[in-house]
Amino acid sequence: ARALVDLAPDVQFVLDHCGVPDIKGRAEHPWREQITAIARRPNVVGKISGVVAYADPSTWTAETLRPYVEHTIGSFGWDRVVWGSDWPVCTLGGGLLSWVAATHALISGASESERAKLLSGNAKKLWRL
């Protein structure tokens, strides 16, 4: 993915699903390094979506997802992340309401401005909505 991004610096890319981490296997390496590396490219935005599909559907909690979501936001920064429901795929991991509740728990410590950027502001800019 990084090679493609580097070949097309004028193209805006969106990295879906926090880069598809192995949450169920609790593997953070090499995922963590790969996210850090791709986030260095200014033409890539990270999308916080779909991560429940990569967790154990019967046991995941917001805390299970926290290291992955926080690292993605920390790597890209609040100005380059967008949120997605990933509906209907999110139903494989507990449903939309569970994912929305987890999202709000995960960003509860963020400022109102940061939450607004993640949940709508950045998407409006990115997709010119």
PDB file of C-alpha atoms in Angstrom:
ATOM      1  CA  ALA A   1       0.000   0.000   0.000  1.00  0.00           C
ATOM      2  CA  ARG A   2       2.800   2.437   0.833  1.00  0.00           C
ATOM      3  CA  ALA A   3       4.417   1.933  -2.577  1.00  0.00           C
ATOM      4  CA  LEU A   4       1.151   2.774  -4.340  1.00  0.00           C
ATOM      5  CA  VAL A   5       0.605   5.842  -2.161  1.00  0.00           C
ATOM      6  CA  ASP A   6       4.147   7.000  -2.877  1.00  0.00           C
ATOM      7  CA  LEU A   7       3.591   6.616  -6.633  1.00  0.00           C
ATOM      8  CA  ALA A   8       0.470   8.790  -6.519  1.00  0.00           C
ATOM      9  CA  PRO A   9       1.169  11.713  -4.172  1.00  0.00           C
ATOM     10  CA  ASP A  10      -1.669  13.779  -5.665  1.00  0.00           C
ATOM     11  CA  VAL A  11      -4.283  11.098  -4.961  1.00  0.00           C
ATOM     12  CA  GLN A  12      -6.159  11.058  -1.655  1.00  0.00           C
ATOM     13  CA  PHE A  13      -6.246   7.561  -0.131  1.00  0.00           C
ATOM     14  CA  VAL A  14      -8.424   6.260   2.705  1.00  0.00           C
ATOM     15  CA  LEU A  15      -7.072   3.379   4.765  1.00  0.00           C
ATOM     16  CA  ASP A  16     -10.174   1.446   5.835  1.00  0.00           C
ATOM     17  CA  HIS A  17     -10.741  -0.539   9.007  1.00  0.00           C
ATOM     18  CA  CYS A  18      -7.711   0.815  10.892  1.00  0.00           C
ATOM     19  CA  GLY A  19      -5.588  -1.149   8.430  1.00  0.00           C
ATOM     20  CA  VAL A  20      -7.221  -4.500   9.357  1.00  0.00           C
ATOM     21  CA  PRO A  21      -5.452  -5.356  12.609  1.00  0.00           C
ATOM     22  CA  ASP A  22      -5.528  -8.902  13.985  1.00  0.00           C
ATOM     23  CA  ILE A  23      -7.547  -7.994  17.066  1.00  0.00           C
ATOM     24  CA  LYS A  24      -8.806 -11.517  17.668  1.00  0.00           C
ATOM     25  CA  GLY A  25      -5.223 -12.781  17.687  1.00  0.00           C
ATOM     26  CA  ARG A  26      -4.157  -9.779  19.804  1.00  0.00           C
ATOM     27  CA  ALA A  27      -1.319  -9.126  17.390  1.00  0.00           C
ATOM     28  CA  GLU A  28      -0.100  -5.544  17.318  1.00  0.00           C
ATOM     29  CA  HIS A  29       3.141  -6.185  15.449  1.00  0.00           C
ATOM     30  CA  PRO A  30       3.856  -5.595  12.590  1.00  0.00           C
ATOM     31  CA  TRP A  31       0.478  -3.796  12.298  1.00  0.00           C
ATOM     32  CA  ARG A  32       1.542  -0.988  14.645  1.00  0.00           C
ATOM     33  CA  GLU A  33       4.682  -0.180  12.646  1.00  0.00           C
ATOM     34  CA  GLN A  34       2.809  -0.387   9.338  1.00  0.00           C
ATOM     35  CA  ILE A  35       0.172   2.102  10.515  1.00  0.00           C
ATOM     36  CA  THR A  36       2.852   4.488  11.747  1.00  0.00           C
ATOM     37  CA  ALA A  37       4.636   4.254   8.390  1.00  0.00           C
ATOM     38  CA  ILE A  38       1.600   4.799   6.165  1.00  0.00           C
ATOM     39  CA  ALA A  39       0.346   7.632   8.368  1.00  0.00           C
ATOM     40  CA  ARG A  40       3.515   9.570   7.508  1.00  0.00           C
ATOM     41  CA  ARG A  41       2.081  10.032   4.020  1.00  0.00           C
ATOM     42  CA  PRO A  42      -0.003  13.231   4.022  1.00  0.00           C
ATOM     43  CA  ASN A  43      -2.301  11.941   1.279  1.00  0.00           C
ATOM     44  CA  VAL A  44      -3.635   9.075   3.428  1.00  0.00           C
ATOM     45  CA  VAL A  45      -6.546   9.335   5.851  1.00  0.00           C
ATOM     46  CA  GLY A  46      -7.247   6.610   8.412  1.00  0.00           C
ATOM     47  CA  LYS A  47     -10.799   5.323   8.731  1.00  0.00           C
ATOM     48  CA  ILE A  48     -11.995   4.064  12.086  1.00  0.00           C
ATOM     49  CA  SER A  49     -14.421   1.420  10.868  1.00  0.00           C
ATOM     50  CA  GLY A  50     -14.950  -2.294  10.652  1.00  0.00           C
ATOM     51  CA  VAL A  51     -12.630  -3.237  13.482  1.00  0.00           C
ATOM     52  CA  VAL A  52     -15.297  -5.275  15.281  1.00  0.00           C
ATOM     53  CA  ALA A  53     -15.168  -7.723  12.371  1.00  0.00           C
ATOM     54  CA  TYR A  54     -11.558  -8.528  13.317  1.00  0.00           C
ATOM     55  CA  ALA A  55     -12.268  -9.062  17.011  1.00  0.00           C
ATOM     56  CA  ASP A  56     -13.855 -12.070  18.696  1.00  0.00           C
ATOM     57  CA  PRO A  57     -17.574 -11.399  18.116  1.00  0.00           C
ATOM     58  CA  SER A  58     -18.606 -12.964  21.414  1.00  0.00           C
ATOM     59  CA  THR A  59     -16.124 -11.254  23.736  1.00  0.00           C
ATOM     60  CA  TRP A  60     -14.958  -7.899  22.352  1.00  0.00           C
ATOM     61  CA  THR A  61     -15.435  -4.701  24.314  1.00  0.00           C
ATOM     62  CA  ALA A  62     -14.403  -1.115  23.750  1.00  0.00           C
ATOM     63  CA  GLU A  63     -11.253  -1.904  25.724  1.00  0.00           C
ATOM     64  CA  THR A  64     -10.418  -4.733  23.314  1.00  0.00           C
ATOM     65  CA  LEU A  65     -10.486  -2.226  20.459  1.00  0.00           C
ATOM     66  CA  ARG A  66      -8.827   0.668  22.304  1.00  0.00           C
ATOM     67  CA  PRO A  67      -5.140  -0.019  21.448  1.00  0.00           C
ATOM     68  CA  TYR A  68      -5.941  -0.252  17.747  1.00  0.00           C
ATOM     69  CA  VAL A  69      -8.233   2.755  17.537  1.00  0.00           C
ATOM     70  CA  GLU A  70      -5.970   4.919  19.692  1.00  0.00           C
ATOM     71  CA  HIS A  71      -2.866   4.009  17.704  1.00  0.00           C
ATOM     72  CA  THR A  72      -4.637   4.799  14.439  1.00  0.00           C
ATOM     73  CA  ILE A  73      -5.814   8.181  15.722  1.00  0.00           C
ATOM     74  CA  GLY A  74      -2.427   8.872  17.291  1.00  0.00           C
ATOM     75  CA  SER A  75      -0.614   8.061  14.060  1.00  0.00           C
ATOM     76  CA  PHE A  76      -2.845  10.027  11.694  1.00  0.00           C
ATOM     77  CA  GLY A  77      -3.887  12.792  14.078  1.00  0.00           C
ATOM     78  CA  TRP A  78      -7.393  14.123  14.612  1.00  0.00           C
ATOM     79  CA  ASP A  79      -7.338  16.038  11.312  1.00  0.00           C
ATOM     80  CA  ARG A  80      -6.801  12.893   9.213  1.00  0.00           C
ATOM     81  CA  VAL A  81      -9.213  10.317  10.629  1.00  0.00           C
ATOM     82  CA  VAL A  82     -12.825   9.598   9.726  1.00  0.00           C
ATOM     83  CA  TRP A  83     -15.360   7.286  11.336  1.00  0.00           C
ATOM     84  CA  GLY A  84     -17.472   4.704   9.551  1.00  0.00           C
ATOM     85  CA  SER A  85     -20.270   2.424  10.683  1.00  0.00           C
ATOM     86  CA  ASP A  86     -19.245  -0.382   8.324  1.00  0.00           C
ATOM     87  CA  TRP A  87     -22.893  -1.373   8.229  1.00  0.00           C
ATOM     88  CA  PRO A  88     -24.017  -4.083   7.515  1.00  0.00           C
ATOM     89  CA  VAL A  89     -20.690  -5.840   8.084  1.00  0.00           C
ATOM     90  CA  CYS A  90     -20.620  -4.533  11.674  1.00  0.00           C
ATOM     91  CA  THR A  91     -23.541  -6.871  12.390  1.00  0.00           C
ATOM     92  CA  LEU A  92     -21.034  -9.737  12.303  1.00  0.00           C
ATOM     93  CA  GLY A  93     -19.430  -8.350  15.445  1.00  0.00           C
ATOM     94  CA  GLY A  94     -22.420  -7.374  17.551  1.00  0.00           C
ATOM     95  CA  GLY A  95     -24.328  -4.779  15.598  1.00  0.00           C
ATOM     96  CA  LEU A  96     -24.339  -1.107  14.837  1.00  0.00           C
ATOM     97  CA  LEU A  97     -25.516   0.016  18.282  1.00  0.00           C
ATOM     98  CA  SER A  98     -22.657  -1.854  19.951  1.00  0.00           C
ATOM     99  CA  TRP A  99     -20.116  -0.322  17.574  1.00  0.00           C
ATOM    100  CA  VAL A 100     -21.509   3.194  18.071  1.00  0.00           C
ATOM    101  CA  ALA A 101     -21.476   2.754  21.863  1.00  0.00           C
ATOM    102  CA  ALA A 102     -17.900   1.466  21.728  1.00  0.00           C
ATOM    103  CA  THR A 103     -16.859   4.405  19.563  1.00  0.00           C
ATOM    104  CA  HIS A 104     -18.289   6.905  22.027  1.00  0.00           C
ATOM    105  CA  ALA A 105     -16.558   5.118  24.909  1.00  0.00           C
ATOM    106  CA  LEU A 106     -13.262   5.153  23.009  1.00  0.00           C
ATOM    107  CA  ILE A 107     -13.391   8.879  22.278  1.00  0.00           C
ATOM    108  CA  SER A 108     -14.943  10.012  25.553  1.00  0.00           C
ATOM    109  CA  GLY A 109     -11.683  11.668  26.600  1.00  0.00           C
ATOM    110  CA  ALA A 110     -11.331  13.611  23.360  1.00  0.00           C
ATOM    111  CA  SER A 111     -12.305  17.249  23.067  1.00  0.00           C
ATOM    112  CA  GLU A 112     -15.585  18.241  21.450  1.00  0.00           C
ATOM    113  CA  SER A 113     -13.615  19.553  18.470  1.00  0.00           C
ATOM    114  CA  GLU A 114     -11.713  16.263  18.073  1.00  0.00           C
ATOM    115  CA  ARG A 115     -14.919  14.215  18.278  1.00  0.00           C
ATOM    116  CA  ALA A 116     -16.585  16.469  15.702  1.00  0.00           C
ATOM    117  CA  LYS A 117     -13.650  16.033  13.308  1.00  0.00           C
ATOM    118  CA  LEU A 118     -13.710  12.244  13.601  1.00  0.00           C
ATOM    119  CA  LEU A 119     -17.469  11.799  13.436  1.00  0.00           C
ATOM    120  CA  SER A 120     -18.331  14.264  10.660  1.00  0.00           C
ATOM    121  CA  GLY A 121     -16.037  17.220  10.008  1.00  0.00           C
ATOM    122  CA  ASN A 122     -13.178  15.377   8.350  1.00  0.00           C
ATOM    123  CA  ALA A 123     -15.569  13.343   6.185  1.00  0.00           C
ATOM    124  CA  LYS A 124     -17.281  16.528   5.010  1.00  0.00           C
ATOM    125  CA  LYS A 125     -13.917  17.939   3.925  1.00  0.00           C
ATOM    126  CA  LEU A 126     -12.575  14.700   2.444  1.00  0.00           C
ATOM    127  CA  TRP A 127     -15.637  13.865   0.357  1.00  0.00           C
ATOM    128  CA  ARG A 128     -16.757  17.478  -0.130  1.00  0.00           C
ATOM    129  CA  LEU A 129     -20.141  16.811   1.471  1.00  0.00           C
TER     130      LEU A 129
END
